[in-house]
Amino acid sequence: MTRTPDSAVRSFIDQHQAAFLADLSEWLAIPSVSADPERAGDVRRSAEWLAAKLRGTGFPVAEVWETDGLPAVFAEWPSGDPSAPTVLVYGHHDVQPAAKEDGWDTDPFTPTVVGERLYARGAADDKGQVFFHTLGVRAHLAATGRTAPAVTLKLLIEGEEESGSPHFADLVRREAERLAADVVVISDTGMWSETTPTVCTGMRGLADAQLDLYGPDTDIHSGSFGGAVPNPAQVAAELAAALHDDDRRVAIPGFYDGIVELTERERELFAELPFDEAQWLRVAKSYGTRGEAGYSTLERVWARPTAEVNGIWGGYTGPGGKTIVPSSAHLKLSFRLVAGQEVEKVREAVRTWVAEQVPEGIRYELVFPGATRPCLTPLDHPALQSTVRAMGRAFGQKILFTREGGSGPAADLQDVLGAPVLFLGISVPSDGWHSVNEKVELDLLAKGVETAAYLWGDLAENFRPGA
């Protein structure tokens, strides 16, 4: 395999950057807000625009895929080498709601370049990061003289990610045969900072729960009955307090079963990041750190499972007093999961724990509205190392490692396709995802293009499925 010439890649990107940005701006001008039913037509228009542009890029297959909600886009460009790995790139073309009156300096759907920044809703999340793959594959071909990518390249660009991906798992299962891949690349993520390029190696999963507690059939007089019957609000408070032990570990038996523990190398790599805890607290609008004993702040939010009380309510909350034993109380809980934890096993552990904790005389209902599995790619995985090398060539410096504390649809792809997940993103915290004045740094966008141009050749040379 001939190494893609760096100078040829950069020259191609420089020559075509203006046209690339013009096309991206045209796409960003489509207000594909999936959360707004009145914008459903715009989401469809966005999908059709992208499919047409991918065909123009050279993808022989580019289709709009229907779901029970809003459409996704699928594209495929086979490699000329039958032994080459197949790579599936995931992103999304829908965006968060935005309006000038929200506080934007410019119209969010009138893409505007100010200095070296492009401002628009979706500039970073996620149209910009999807679109850099179109120029990246063209640079890869031009620099190597190939007529097809070094890998079989597939794209799946969702239309409902900003609405919680309600139909995504069903779509992946339905189209699993056509989506089959040896590697999944997620381009809906970011880096540590403008000066510290990083690769994310995993995301936590999520399991939600709601616990409804019922005592008396109605609110009753606390003077006549208080202290003699169980109080649902008191039980809710006791359950919330019992979630953690004195070391802030989740106290539900079996909760930690099977988890993949942090390695010492991973802890060392996390410690290399220029983490400013005081600044992090300012971003968190908080006044102190607190969490599982024995772990740093970054380790807690990236690599440890959690249990959180998202809401607790019941009884009287109006002005003045109302001396009652309330008839009901409620808890909303969420559990962030890490690699090795199985959603159903965690749910069963929670069910057993709740049954043991709730006292006689309290009826309850425990429901689990939804869940997302965690995903993790080991540091020594050859496909991950290809990503690190490609990024290192583009940025000309050492690439560090992060994880994501949140959750996303990556695990659905990993579970159904059985492929490792790689994260390739160039967005930085200042890009303002979901906020006013969302932007993307143009120099970093070009680095994303360059990374993609190098990645396909590196994967073809260094990663063989099943090896």
Coordinates of C-alpha atoms in Angstrom, one line a residue:
M1 CA 0.0 0.0 0.0
T2 CA 1.5 3.4 -1.0
R3 CA 1.3 6.0 1.7
T4 CA -1.0 8.9 0.7
P5 CA 1.3 11.9 0.0
D6 CA 0.6 14.5 2.7
S7 CA 1.5 17.4 0.4
A8 CA -0.8 16.1 -2.4
V9 CA -3.7 15.8 0.1
R10 CA -3.2 19.3 1.5
S11 CA -2.9 20.8 -2.0
F12 CA -6.1 19.2 -3.1
I13 CA -7.9 20.5 0.0
D14 CA -6.6 24.0 -0.5
Q15 CA -7.7 24.0 -4.1
H16 CA -11.2 22.8 -3.3
Q17 CA -11.9 24.4 0.0
A18 CA -13.9 27.4 -1.3
A19 CA -16.3 25.2 -3.2
F20 CA -16.6 22.8 -0.3
L21 CA -17.6 25.6 2.1
A22 CA -20.1 27.0 -0.5
D23 CA -21.7 23.6 -0.6
L24 CA -21.7 23.2 3.1
S25 CA -23.3 26.6 3.6
E26 CA -26.0 25.7 1.1
W27 CA -26.8 22.6 3.3
L28 CA -26.6 24.5 6.5
A29 CA -29.2 26.9 5.2
I30 CA -31.8 24.1 5.3
P31 CA -33.5 24.3 8.7
S32 CA -33.7 20.6 9.3
V33 CA -35.0 20.8 12.9
S34 CA -36.3 17.3 13.7
A35 CA -38.0 18.4 16.9
D36 CA -40.4 20.8 15.1
P37 CA -43.2 19.0 13.1
E38 CA -43.5 22.0 10.9
R39 CA -39.9 21.5 9.8
A40 CA -40.5 17.8 8.7
G41 CA -40.4 18.9 5.1
D42 CA -37.1 20.7 5.7
V43 CA -35.6 17.5 7.2
R44 CA -36.6 15.6 4.1
R45 CA -35.2 18.3 1.9
S46 CA -31.9 18.1 3.8
A47 CA -31.8 14.3 3.3
E48 CA -32.5 14.7 -0.4
W49 CA -29.9 17.4 -0.8
L50 CA -27.2 15.2 0.9
A51 CA -28.1 12.2 -1.2
A52 CA -27.7 14.2 -4.4
K53 CA -24.4 15.7 -3.2
L54 CA -23.0 12.3 -2.3
R55 CA -23.9 11.0 -5.8
G56 CA -22.0 14.1 -7.2
T57 CA -19.1 13.3 -5.0
G58 CA -18.8 9.9 -6.6
F59 CA -20.7 7.5 -4.4
P60 CA -22.4 5.1 -6.9
V61 CA -25.1 4.4 -4.3
A62 CA -26.8 7.2 -2.3
E63 CA -30.4 6.7 -1.1
V64 CA -32.9 8.3 1.2
W65 CA -34.0 5.7 3.7
E66 CA -37.5 6.0 5.2
T67 CA -38.3 5.4 8.8
D68 CA -41.4 5.6 10.9
G69 CA -40.3 9.2 11.5
L70 CA -37.9 11.3 9.5
P71 CA -35.6 10.0 6.8
A72 CA -32.0 9.0 6.9
V73 CA -29.4 8.9 4.1
F74 CA -27.4 5.8 3.1
A75 CA -24.5 5.8 0.7
E76 CA -21.9 3.2 -0.4
W77 CA -18.7 3.3 -2.5
P78 CA -17.2 -0.2 -2.8
S79 CA -13.4 -0.6 -2.8
G80 CA -11.7 -2.3 -5.8
D81 CA -10.0 -4.6 -3.4
P82 CA -12.3 -7.5 -2.3
S83 CA -10.2 -8.1 0.8
A84 CA -10.4 -4.4 2.0
P85 CA -12.2 -3.7 5.2
T86 CA -15.7 -2.1 5.1
V87 CA -16.1 1.1 7.1
L88 CA -19.5 2.7 8.0
V89 CA -19.5 6.4 8.9
Y90 CA -22.3 7.6 11.1
G91 CA -23.5 11.1 11.6
H92 CA -26.8 13.1 11.5
H93 CA -28.3 15.8 9.3
D94 CA -31.0 17.1 11.7
V95 CA -30.3 20.0 13.9
Q96 CA -31.4 21.6 17.1
P97 CA -34.1 24.4 17.0
A98 CA -32.6 27.9 16.6
A99 CA -33.9 31.4 15.9
K100 CA -32.3 34.9 15.7
E101 CA -34.3 36.1 18.7
D102 CA -32.8 33.4 20.9
G103 CA -29.7 35.6 21.1
W104 CA -27.8 34.8 17.9
D105 CA -25.6 37.5 16.5
T106 CA -26.5 36.3 13.0
D107 CA -29.4 34.3 11.5
P108 CA -28.8 30.7 12.5
F109 CA -29.8 29.5 9.0
T110 CA -27.8 32.1 7.1
P111 CA -24.3 30.6 7.3
T112 CA -21.8 33.4 8.0
V113 CA -18.0 33.4 8.0
V114 CA -16.4 35.7 10.5
G115 CA -12.7 35.5 10.5
E116 CA -11.8 31.8 10.5
R117 CA -15.1 30.6 11.9
L118 CA -18.3 29.5 10.2
Y119 CA -21.5 30.3 12.2
A120 CA -24.7 28.4 11.6
R121 CA -26.9 25.9 13.3
G122 CA -25.4 22.5 12.5
A123 CA -22.0 23.9 11.6
A124 CA -20.4 21.6 14.1
D125 CA -23.3 19.4 15.2
D126 CA -23.3 17.7 12.9
K127 CA -23.5 18.8 9.2
G128 CA -20.0 20.2 9.2
Q129 CA -18.5 16.9 10.6
V130 CA -20.5 14.8 8.2
F131 CA -19.6 16.9 5.2
F132 CA -15.9 16.8 5.7
H133 CA -16.0 13.2 4.6
T134 CA -17.1 14.2 1.1
L135 CA -13.9 16.3 0.5
G136 CA -11.8 13.8 2.5
V137 CA -12.6 10.9 0.2
R138 CA -12.0 13.0 -2.9
A139 CA -8.6 14.1 -1.5
H140 CA -7.8 10.4 -0.8
L141 CA -8.6 9.4 -4.4
A142 CA -6.7 12.4 -6.0
A143 CA -3.6 11.9 -3.9
T144 CA -3.4 8.1 -4.5
G145 CA -4.6 8.0 -8.1
R146 CA -7.3 5.5 -7.1
T147 CA -10.7 5.4 -8.8
A148 CA -12.4 3.9 -5.7
P149 CA -11.6 4.2 -2.0
A150 CA -9.0 1.9 -0.3
V151 CA -11.8 0.6 1.9
T152 CA -15.4 0.0 1.1
L153 CA -17.0 3.1 2.4
K154 CA -20.6 3.4 3.6
L155 CA -22.4 6.4 5.2
L156 CA -25.5 6.3 7.4
I157 CA -26.6 9.8 8.2
E158 CA -29.6 9.9 10.6
G159 CA -32.5 12.4 10.5
E160 CA -33.7 12.2 14.2
E161 CA -30.6 12.2 16.4
E162 CA -31.5 15.6 17.9
S163 CA -34.9 14.1 18.8
G164 CA -33.5 11.1 20.7
S165 CA -33.1 8.7 17.7
P166 CA -36.5 7.1 18.3
H167 CA -36.5 5.0 15.2
F168 CA -32.7 4.5 14.7
A169 CA -32.3 1.1 16.3
D170 CA -35.2 -0.3 14.3
L171 CA -33.7 1.1 11.1
V172 CA -30.3 -0.5 11.9
R173 CA -31.9 -3.8 12.6
R174 CA -34.0 -3.6 9.4
E175 CA -31.1 -2.7 7.2
A176 CA -28.4 -4.7 9.0
E177 CA -27.3 -6.6 5.9
R178 CA -26.7 -3.5 3.8
L179 CA -25.0 -1.7 6.8
A180 CA -22.7 -4.6 7.5
A181 CA -19.2 -3.2 8.3
D182 CA -15.9 -4.2 9.9
V183 CA -15.5 -0.7 11.6
V184 CA -17.9 2.0 12.5
V185 CA -16.7 5.6 12.5
I186 CA -18.7 8.1 14.5
S187 CA -18.3 11.7 13.3
D188 CA -20.6 13.3 15.8
T189 CA -18.1 14.0 18.5
G190 CA -15.3 16.4 19.4
M191 CA -11.8 17.0 20.7
W192 CA -10.5 18.3 23.9
S193 CA -9.5 21.8 22.6
E194 CA -8.2 23.7 19.6
T195 CA -4.6 22.9 20.7
T196 CA -5.1 19.4 22.2
P197 CA -6.4 17.1 19.5
T198 CA -7.9 13.9 20.9
V199 CA -9.6 10.7 20.0
C200 CA -12.6 9.4 22.0
T201 CA -12.5 5.7 22.8
G202 CA -16.0 5.1 24.2
M203 CA -19.3 6.4 25.5
R204 CA -21.3 5.5 28.5
G205 CA -24.7 3.9 28.2
L206 CA -27.9 5.0 29.9
A207 CA -30.9 3.4 31.6
D208 CA -33.8 5.6 32.8
A209 CA -36.3 4.6 35.5
Q210 CA -39.3 6.1 37.2
L211 CA -40.5 4.9 40.6
D212 CA -44.0 5.8 41.7
L213 CA -44.8 5.2 45.4
Y214 CA -48.4 5.0 46.7
G215 CA -49.5 5.0 50.4
P216 CA -52.9 6.1 51.6
D217 CA -55.6 6.3 48.9
T218 CA -55.8 10.1 49.6
D219 CA -53.8 12.7 51.5
I220 CA -54.5 12.2 55.2
H221 CA -54.2 14.2 58.4
S222 CA -50.7 14.0 59.8
G223 CA -51.9 14.6 63.3
S224 CA -54.4 11.7 63.2
F225 CA -52.4 9.3 61.2
G226 CA -48.8 10.5 61.0
G227 CA -46.2 8.2 62.5
A228 CA -48.6 5.3 62.3
V229 CA -48.8 4.6 58.5
P230 CA -46.0 4.6 55.9
N231 CA -45.3 8.0 54.2
P232 CA -44.5 7.7 50.5
A233 CA -42.5 11.0 50.5
Q234 CA -40.4 9.7 53.4
V235 CA -39.8 6.4 51.6
A236 CA -38.8 8.3 48.4
A237 CA -36.2 10.3 50.4
E238 CA -34.9 7.1 52.1
L239 CA -34.6 5.4 48.7
A240 CA -32.7 8.4 47.3
A241 CA -30.4 8.4 50.3
A242 CA -29.8 4.6 50.0
L243 CA -28.6 4.8 46.4
H244 CA -25.0 5.4 47.5
D245 CA -22.7 4.2 50.2
D246 CA -20.3 6.4 52.2
D247 CA -17.7 6.2 49.4
R248 CA -20.4 7.4 46.9
R249 CA -20.4 4.0 45.2
V250 CA -23.8 2.8 43.9
A251 CA -25.2 0.6 46.7
I252 CA -27.4 -1.6 44.5
P253 CA -26.1 -5.2 44.8
G254 CA -24.9 -6.5 41.4
F255 CA -24.7 -3.0 39.9
Y256 CA -21.0 -3.2 39.1
D257 CA -21.0 -6.9 37.9
G258 CA -19.0 -7.4 34.7
I259 CA -17.7 -3.8 34.3
V260 CA -14.5 -3.3 32.3
E261 CA -12.2 -1.5 34.8
L262 CA -9.9 1.3 33.8
T263 CA -6.4 0.2 33.1
E264 CA -3.4 2.0 34.6
R265 CA -2.4 3.1 31.0
E266 CA -5.8 4.7 30.5
R267 CA -5.6 6.5 33.8
E268 CA -2.1 7.8 32.8
L269 CA -3.4 9.0 29.5
F270 CA -6.4 10.8 31.0
A271 CA -3.9 12.5 33.4
E272 CA -1.9 13.8 30.4
L273 CA -4.9 16.0 29.4
P274 CA -4.6 19.7 30.5
F275 CA -7.6 19.5 32.8
D276 CA -8.5 22.6 34.8
E277 CA -10.9 21.5 37.5
A278 CA -11.8 25.1 38.5
Q279 CA -12.7 26.0 34.9
W280 CA -14.6 22.7 34.6
L281 CA -16.6 23.6 37.7
R282 CA -17.4 27.0 36.2
V283 CA -18.8 25.3 33.1
A284 CA -20.7 23.0 35.3
K285 CA -22.1 26.0 37.3
S286 CA -21.2 24.1 40.4
Y287 CA -19.1 24.8 43.5
G288 CA -17.3 21.6 44.3
T289 CA -16.6 18.1 43.0
R290 CA -18.1 15.0 44.6
G291 CA -18.3 11.4 43.4
E292 CA -17.0 7.9 43.8
A293 CA -14.0 7.7 46.0
G294 CA -10.6 6.7 44.5
Y295 CA -11.3 8.2 41.0
S296 CA -10.5 11.6 39.4
T297 CA -13.2 13.9 38.1
L298 CA -12.5 12.8 34.5
E299 CA -12.5 9.2 35.4
R300 CA -15.8 9.6 37.2
V301 CA -17.6 11.2 34.2
W302 CA -16.0 9.1 31.5
A303 CA -15.3 5.6 32.9
R304 CA -17.4 4.9 36.0
P305 CA -21.1 4.0 36.2
T306 CA -23.4 6.3 38.1
A307 CA -26.9 6.5 39.6
E308 CA -28.5 9.9 39.7
V309 CA -31.8 11.2 41.2
N310 CA -33.1 13.4 38.3
G311 CA -36.3 14.3 40.1
I312 CA -38.2 13.7 43.4
W313 CA -41.6 15.0 44.2
G314 CA -44.7 14.3 46.2
G315 CA -47.0 15.8 48.8
Y316 CA -47.7 19.5 49.3
T317 CA -45.3 22.1 47.9
G318 CA -47.5 25.2 47.9
P319 CA -47.2 28.3 50.2
G320 CA -47.6 27.8 53.9
G321 CA -48.1 24.5 55.6
K322 CA -50.4 21.6 54.9
T323 CA -50.0 18.9 57.6
I324 CA -50.6 15.7 55.6
V325 CA -49.3 12.3 54.9
P326 CA -49.3 12.5 51.1
S327 CA -50.9 9.7 49.1
S328 CA -48.0 9.4 46.6
A329 CA -44.4 10.3 45.8
H330 CA -42.2 9.8 42.8
L331 CA -38.6 9.4 41.8
K332 CA -37.0 9.8 38.4
L333 CA -33.6 8.0 38.2
S334 CA -30.9 7.5 35.6
F335 CA -28.0 5.1 35.5
R336 CA -25.0 5.8 33.3
L337 CA -23.4 2.5 32.3
V338 CA -19.9 1.6 31.3
A339 CA -18.5 -1.2 29.1
G340 CA -19.3 -4.7 30.5
Q341 CA -22.6 -3.7 32.1
E342 CA -25.7 -5.3 30.5
V343 CA -28.8 -3.1 30.5
E344 CA -31.2 -5.9 31.5
K345 CA -29.0 -7.1 34.3
V346 CA -28.8 -3.6 35.7
R347 CA -32.6 -3.3 35.5
E348 CA -33.1 -6.6 37.3
A349 CA -30.6 -5.4 40.0
V350 CA -32.6 -2.2 40.4
R351 CA -35.9 -4.2 40.5
T352 CA -34.6 -6.5 43.2
W353 CA -33.2 -3.6 45.3
V354 CA -36.4 -1.6 45.1
A355 CA -38.4 -4.6 46.2
E356 CA -36.2 -5.0 49.2
Q357 CA -36.2 -1.3 50.1
V358 CA -39.9 -0.5 49.9
P359 CA -41.6 -1.1 53.2
E360 CA -44.9 -2.9 53.8
G361 CA -47.9 -0.7 53.2
I362 CA -46.4 1.1 50.2
R363 CA -47.5 0.0 46.7
Y364 CA -45.2 1.0 43.9
E365 CA -44.7 0.9 40.1
L366 CA -41.2 0.8 38.6
V367 CA -40.9 1.4 34.8
F368 CA -37.8 1.7 32.6
P369 CA -38.7 4.0 29.6
G370 CA -35.6 3.4 27.5
A371 CA -31.9 2.5 27.5
T372 CA -28.7 2.9 25.5
R373 CA -25.8 0.5 25.8
P374 CA -22.3 1.6 26.5
C375 CA -19.5 1.1 23.9
L376 CA -15.7 1.0 24.3
T377 CA -12.8 0.3 21.8
P378 CA -9.6 -0.9 23.5
L379 CA -6.5 1.4 23.1
D380 CA -4.5 -1.3 21.3
H381 CA -7.2 -2.0 18.7
P382 CA -5.6 -1.7 15.2
A383 CA -8.5 0.3 13.8
L384 CA -8.2 2.8 16.6
Q385 CA -4.5 3.1 16.0
S386 CA -5.2 3.9 12.4
T387 CA -7.4 6.7 13.5
V388 CA -4.7 8.0 15.8
R389 CA -2.0 7.9 13.1
A390 CA -4.3 9.6 10.6
M391 CA -5.1 12.4 13.0
G392 CA -1.5 12.7 14.0
R393 CA -0.5 13.3 10.4
A394 CA -3.2 15.9 9.9
F395 CA -2.5 17.8 13.1
G396 CA 1.3 17.3 13.3
Q397 CA 1.3 16.5 17.0
K398 CA 0.6 13.8 19.5
I399 CA -3.0 12.7 19.8
L400 CA -4.3 12.1 23.3
F401 CA -7.4 10.1 24.4
T402 CA -10.7 10.9 26.0
R403 CA -14.1 9.2 26.5
E404 CA -17.6 10.6 26.5
G405 CA -19.6 10.7 29.6
G406 CA -22.9 11.0 27.7
S407 CA -24.7 8.4 25.6
G408 CA -25.6 8.1 21.9
P409 CA -26.7 5.8 19.1
A410 CA -23.2 4.4 18.6
A411 CA -24.0 1.3 20.8
D412 CA -26.9 0.4 18.5
L413 CA -24.5 0.1 15.6
Q414 CA -21.9 -1.8 17.7
D415 CA -24.5 -4.2 18.9
V416 CA -26.3 -4.9 15.7
L417 CA -23.3 -4.9 13.4
G418 CA -20.8 -6.4 15.8
A419 CA -18.1 -3.9 14.8
P420 CA -15.8 -1.8 16.8
V421 CA -16.6 1.9 17.1
L422 CA -14.2 4.7 16.3
F423 CA -14.8 8.4 17.0
L424 CA -13.5 10.9 14.5
G425 CA -14.5 14.5 15.3
I426 CA -12.9 17.9 15.2
S427 CA -15.4 20.0 17.1
V428 CA -14.2 21.8 20.2
P429 CA -16.1 22.9 23.3
S430 CA -16.3 26.5 22.2
D431 CA -18.4 25.5 19.1
G432 CA -21.6 25.9 21.2
W433 CA -23.5 22.8 20.3
H434 CA -27.2 23.3 21.1
S435 CA -26.5 26.9 22.0
V436 CA -26.6 30.3 20.4
N437 CA -23.9 31.2 17.8
E438 CA -22.9 27.7 17.0
K439 CA -19.8 27.6 14.9
V440 CA -17.0 25.5 13.5
E441 CA -13.4 26.5 13.3
L442 CA -12.4 26.4 9.6
D443 CA -8.9 25.3 10.2
L444 CA -10.1 22.3 12.3
L445 CA -12.7 21.5 9.6
A446 CA -9.8 21.2 7.1
K447 CA -8.0 19.0 9.6
G448 CA -11.0 16.7 9.6
V449 CA -11.0 16.5 5.8
E450 CA -7.2 15.7 6.0
T451 CA -7.7 13.0 8.6
A452 CA -10.4 11.3 6.6
A453 CA -8.1 11.4 3.5
Y454 CA -5.4 9.5 5.4
L455 CA -7.6 7.2 7.4
W456 CA -8.9 5.0 4.6
G457 CA -5.5 4.1 3.3
D458 CA -4.2 3.4 6.8
L459 CA -7.1 1.1 7.6
A460 CA -6.7 -0.8 4.4
E461 CA -3.0 -1.4 5.1
N462 CA -3.1 -2.1 8.9
F463 CA -6.5 -3.5 9.7
R464 CA -7.8 -6.8 8.4
P465 CA -11.3 -8.0 9.6
G466 CA -11.1 -11.0 11.9
A467 CA -7.3 -10.8 12.3

